[in-house]
């Protein structure tokens, strides 16, 4: 389970302060499929980055499986990110010089998985997201929807319990976006917790719970 407690984030740029999150209290149960919606600038990415241990709060706390992540060292945080969380982003964040197999295998390289095992698993994951016939393609040789599927396969490489998507359908057409949501739905049925930020009400409607944000406040 993920729980935030009075989670706040202030960005300081010189003399300018932006309060990006204000006392957010959110509980996400294991196996939940949650969408977070809200206008641009409402703090959605900030919230995801804090939940995903990519950034640290100004005040308040994020608990993951009962662990107060604010009390962890950088190594401890990296371990949580590596072992529990898979990330997907609007811009896919793939490595353009690597093919699909190598992109998906890369996190396993960093996790110390041996080459034969990681290549086999990367191929299985690409097949799972419907890219079994594209394993040697580079990102630039694939459509946006296919690139996002590659990114999902990569996010699964270390078998995460939690998948966090920051506008994962924001850069692709409706049909490809629905295919992404089909995959996320399947991963949720496997028992994974899914948290997706989106602008798109139709995409949000496919989640089981929807939360709205405005001006750094979680509305419901
Ligand atoms: N790294 C940053 N430095 C300074 N301000 C930021 C940074 N990231 C986000 N912000 C500001 O924090 C607010 C919330 O941003 P964000 O969480 O990205 O919102 P959303 O994802 O809902 O569009 C915005 O006003 C944004 O300009
Ligand atoms: Mg954002």
mmCIF file of N, CA, C and O in Angstrom, residues 122-158:
data_model
loop_
_atom_site.group_PDB
_atom_site.id
_atom_site.type_symbol
_atom_site.label_atom_id
_atom_site.label_comp_id
_atom_site.label_asym_id
_atom_site.label_seq_id
_atom_site.Cartn_x
_atom_site.Cartn_y
_atom_site.Cartn_z
ATOM 1 N N UNK A 122 13.594 -9.997 -21.687
ATOM 2 C CA UNK A 122 13.230 -8.822 -22.485
ATOM 3 C C UNK A 122 12.365 -9.235 -23.672
ATOM 4 O O UNK A 122 11.362 -8.581 -23.985
ATOM 5 N N UNK A 123 12.726 -10.345 -24.287
ATOM 6 C CA UNK A 123 11.922 -10.811 -25.424
ATOM 7 C C UNK A 123 10.519 -11.225 -24.965
ATOM 8 O O UNK A 123 9.524 -10.914 -25.617
ATOM 9 N N UNK A 124 10.445 -11.889 -23.824
ATOM 10 C CA UNK A 124 9.131 -12.287 -23.291
ATOM 11 C C UNK A 124 8.264 -11.059 -23.009
ATOM 12 O O UNK A 124 7.075 -11.036 -23.312
ATOM 13 N N UNK A 125 8.893 -10.040 -22.432
ATOM 14 C CA UNK A 125 8.123 -8.836 -22.075
ATOM 15 C C UNK A 125 7.666 -8.099 -23.328
ATOM 16 O O UNK A 125 6.540 -7.590 -23.376
ATOM 17 N N UNK A 126 8.527 -8.042 -24.338
ATOM 18 C CA UNK A 126 8.126 -7.388 -25.596
ATOM 19 C C UNK A 126 6.987 -8.161 -26.254
ATOM 20 O O UNK A 126 6.052 -7.566 -26.800
ATOM 21 N N UNK A 127 7.036 -9.474 -26.167
ATOM 22 C CA UNK A 127 5.946 -10.289 -26.709
ATOM 23 C C UNK A 127 4.650 -10.017 -25.949
ATOM 24 O O UNK A 127 3.587 -9.861 -26.543
ATOM 25 N N UNK A 128 4.787 -9.878 -24.645
ATOM 26 C CA UNK A 128 3.613 -9.624 -23.793
ATOM 27 C C UNK A 128 2.888 -8.326 -24.191
ATOM 28 O O UNK A 128 1.674 -8.250 -24.111
ATOM 29 N N UNK A 129 3.644 -7.317 -24.606
ATOM 30 C CA UNK A 129 3.011 -6.043 -24.999
ATOM 31 C C UNK A 129 2.776 -5.964 -26.512
ATOM 32 O O UNK A 129 2.494 -4.895 -27.051
ATOM 33 N N UNK A 130 2.885 -7.114 -27.176
ATOM 34 C CA UNK A 130 2.550 -7.160 -28.603
ATOM 35 C C UNK A 130 3.666 -6.706 -29.532
ATOM 36 O O UNK A 130 3.409 -6.373 -30.690
ATOM 37 N N UNK A 131 4.908 -6.710 -29.047
ATOM 38 C CA UNK A 131 6.032 -6.271 -29.881
ATOM 39 C C UNK A 131 7.027 -7.404 -30.153
ATOM 40 O O UNK A 131 8.188 -7.154 -30.464
ATOM 41 N N UNK A 132 6.529 -8.626 -30.074
ATOM 42 C CA UNK A 132 7.402 -9.782 -30.284
ATOM 43 C C UNK A 132 8.058 -9.805 -31.654
ATOM 44 O O UNK A 132 9.142 -10.361 -31.819
ATOM 45 N N UNK A 133 7.438 -9.142 -32.630
ATOM 46 C CA UNK A 133 8.025 -9.087 -33.977
ATOM 47 C C UNK A 133 8.766 -7.774 -34.227
ATOM 48 O O UNK A 133 9.065 -7.428 -35.364
ATOM 49 N N UNK A 134 9.058 -7.039 -33.149
ATOM 50 C CA UNK A 134 9.742 -5.747 -33.302
ATOM 51 C C UNK A 134 10.995 -5.654 -32.424
ATOM 52 O O UNK A 134 11.494 -4.559 -32.180
ATOM 53 N N UNK A 135 11.487 -6.800 -31.963
ATOM 54 C CA UNK A 135 12.526 -6.750 -30.924
ATOM 55 C C UNK A 135 13.825 -6.103 -31.395
ATOM 56 O O UNK A 135 14.593 -5.594 -30.594
ATOM 57 N N UNK A 136 14.082 -6.111 -32.695
ATOM 58 C CA UNK A 136 15.326 -5.508 -33.194
ATOM 59 C C UNK A 136 15.139 -4.086 -33.700
ATOM 60 O O UNK A 136 16.078 -3.495 -34.239
ATOM 61 N N UNK A 137 13.930 -3.546 -33.542
ATOM 62 C CA UNK A 137 13.669 -2.182 -34.011
ATOM 63 C C UNK A 137 14.139 -1.161 -32.989
ATOM 64 O O UNK A 137 13.997 -1.354 -31.789
ATOM 65 N N UNK A 138 14.642 -0.044 -33.503
ATOM 66 C CA UNK A 138 14.979 1.087 -32.626
ATOM 67 C C UNK A 138 13.715 1.923 -32.415
ATOM 68 O O UNK A 138 12.791 1.874 -33.241
ATOM 69 N N UNK A 139 13.692 2.718 -31.343
ATOM 70 C CA UNK A 139 12.494 3.505 -31.073
ATOM 71 C C UNK A 139 12.028 4.334 -32.282
ATOM 72 O O UNK A 139 10.833 4.391 -32.574
ATOM 73 N N UNK A 140 12.979 4.939 -33.016
ATOM 74 C CA UNK A 140 12.603 5.813 -34.139
ATOM 75 C C UNK A 140 11.948 5.029 -35.282
ATOM 76 O O UNK A 140 11.336 5.622 -36.163
ATOM 77 N N UNK A 141 12.065 3.701 -35.221
ATOM 78 C CA UNK A 141 11.457 2.878 -36.275
ATOM 79 C C UNK A 141 10.067 2.389 -35.876
ATOM 80 O O UNK A 141 9.463 1.580 -36.580
ATOM 81 N N UNK A 142 9.579 2.883 -34.766
ATOM 82 C CA UNK A 142 8.270 2.447 -34.265
ATOM 83 C C UNK A 142 7.334 3.641 -34.084
ATOM 84 O O UNK A 142 7.781 4.779 -33.930
ATOM 85 N N UNK A 143 6.022 3.365 -34.093
ATOM 86 C CA UNK A 143 5.034 4.422 -33.850
ATOM 87 C C UNK A 143 5.077 4.835 -32.373
ATOM 88 O O UNK A 143 5.665 4.138 -31.536
ATOM 89 N N UNK A 144 4.419 5.936 -32.072
ATOM 90 C CA UNK A 144 4.355 6.407 -30.686
ATOM 91 C C UNK A 144 3.748 5.357 -29.764
ATOM 92 O O UNK A 144 4.257 5.096 -28.677
ATOM 93 N N UNK A 145 2.656 4.745 -30.229
ATOM 94 C CA UNK A 145 2.004 3.720 -29.407
ATOM 95 C C UNK A 145 2.928 2.533 -29.154
ATOM 96 O O UNK A 145 2.977 1.988 -28.053
ATOM 97 N N UNK A 146 3.677 2.162 -30.203
ATOM 98 C CA UNK A 146 4.621 1.043 -30.048
ATOM 99 C C UNK A 146 5.764 1.428 -29.110
ATOM 100 O O UNK A 146 6.232 0.614 -28.304
ATOM 101 N N UNK A 147 6.218 2.675 -29.215
ATOM 102 C CA UNK A 147 7.294 3.121 -28.313
ATOM 103 C C UNK A 147 6.817 3.080 -26.860
ATOM 104 O O UNK A 147 7.565 2.690 -25.962
ATOM 105 N N UNK A 148 5.553 3.472 -26.648
ATOM 106 C CA UNK A 148 5.053 3.439 -25.272
ATOM 107 C C UNK A 148 4.923 2.000 -24.800
ATOM 108 O O UNK A 148 5.184 1.699 -23.626
ATOM 109 N N UNK A 149 4.564 1.094 -25.701
ATOM 110 C CA UNK A 149 4.496 -0.322 -25.299
ATOM 111 C C UNK A 149 5.890 -0.843 -24.951
ATOM 112 O O UNK A 149 6.064 -1.615 -24.010
ATOM 113 N N UNK A 150 6.895 -0.382 -25.717
ATOM 114 C CA UNK A 150 8.276 -0.745 -25.383
ATOM 115 C C UNK A 150 8.622 -0.225 -23.983
ATOM 116 O O UNK A 150 9.244 -0.932 -23.177
ATOM 117 N N UNK A 151 8.202 0.989 -23.701
ATOM 118 C CA UNK A 151 8.488 1.578 -22.380
ATOM 119 C C UNK A 151 7.778 0.794 -21.274
ATOM 120 O O UNK A 151 8.312 0.629 -20.174
ATOM 121 N N UNK A 152 6.576 0.303 -21.564
ATOM 122 C CA UNK A 152 5.879 -0.515 -20.561
ATOM 123 C C UNK A 152 6.643 -1.815 -20.336
ATOM 124 O O UNK A 152 6.859 -2.229 -19.189
ATOM 125 N N UNK A 153 7.089 -2.437 -21.436
ATOM 126 C CA UNK A 153 7.876 -3.677 -21.291
ATOM 127 C C UNK A 153 9.111 -3.402 -20.432
ATOM 128 O O UNK A 153 9.449 -4.187 -19.534
ATOM 129 N N UNK A 154 9.772 -2.281 -20.683
ATOM 130 C CA UNK A 154 10.946 -1.934 -19.873
ATOM 131 C C UNK A 154 10.566 -1.747 -18.410
ATOM 132 O O UNK A 154 11.287 -2.190 -17.506
ATOM 133 N N UNK A 155 9.398 -1.095 -18.173
ATOM 134 C CA UNK A 155 8.993 -0.837 -16.778
ATOM 135 C C UNK A 155 8.726 -2.147 -16.031
ATOM 136 O O UNK A 155 8.731 -2.171 -14.811
ATOM 137 N N UNK A 156 8.460 -3.224 -16.795
ATOM 138 C CA UNK A 156 8.148 -4.513 -16.167
ATOM 139 C C UNK A 156 9.381 -5.366 -15.923
ATOM 140 O O UNK A 156 9.289 -6.457 -15.358
ATOM 141 N N UNK A 157 10.549 -4.875 -16.340
ATOM 142 C CA UNK A 157 11.720 -5.745 -16.369
ATOM 143 C C UNK A 157 12.068 -6.282 -14.987
ATOM 144 O O UNK A 157 12.517 -7.418 -14.863
ATOM 145 N N UNK A 158 11.850 -5.485 -13.966
ATOM 146 C CA UNK A 158 12.175 -5.972 -12.627
ATOM 147 C C UNK A 158 10.920 -6.372 -11.848
ATOM 148 O O UNK A 158 10.920 -6.368 -10.626
#
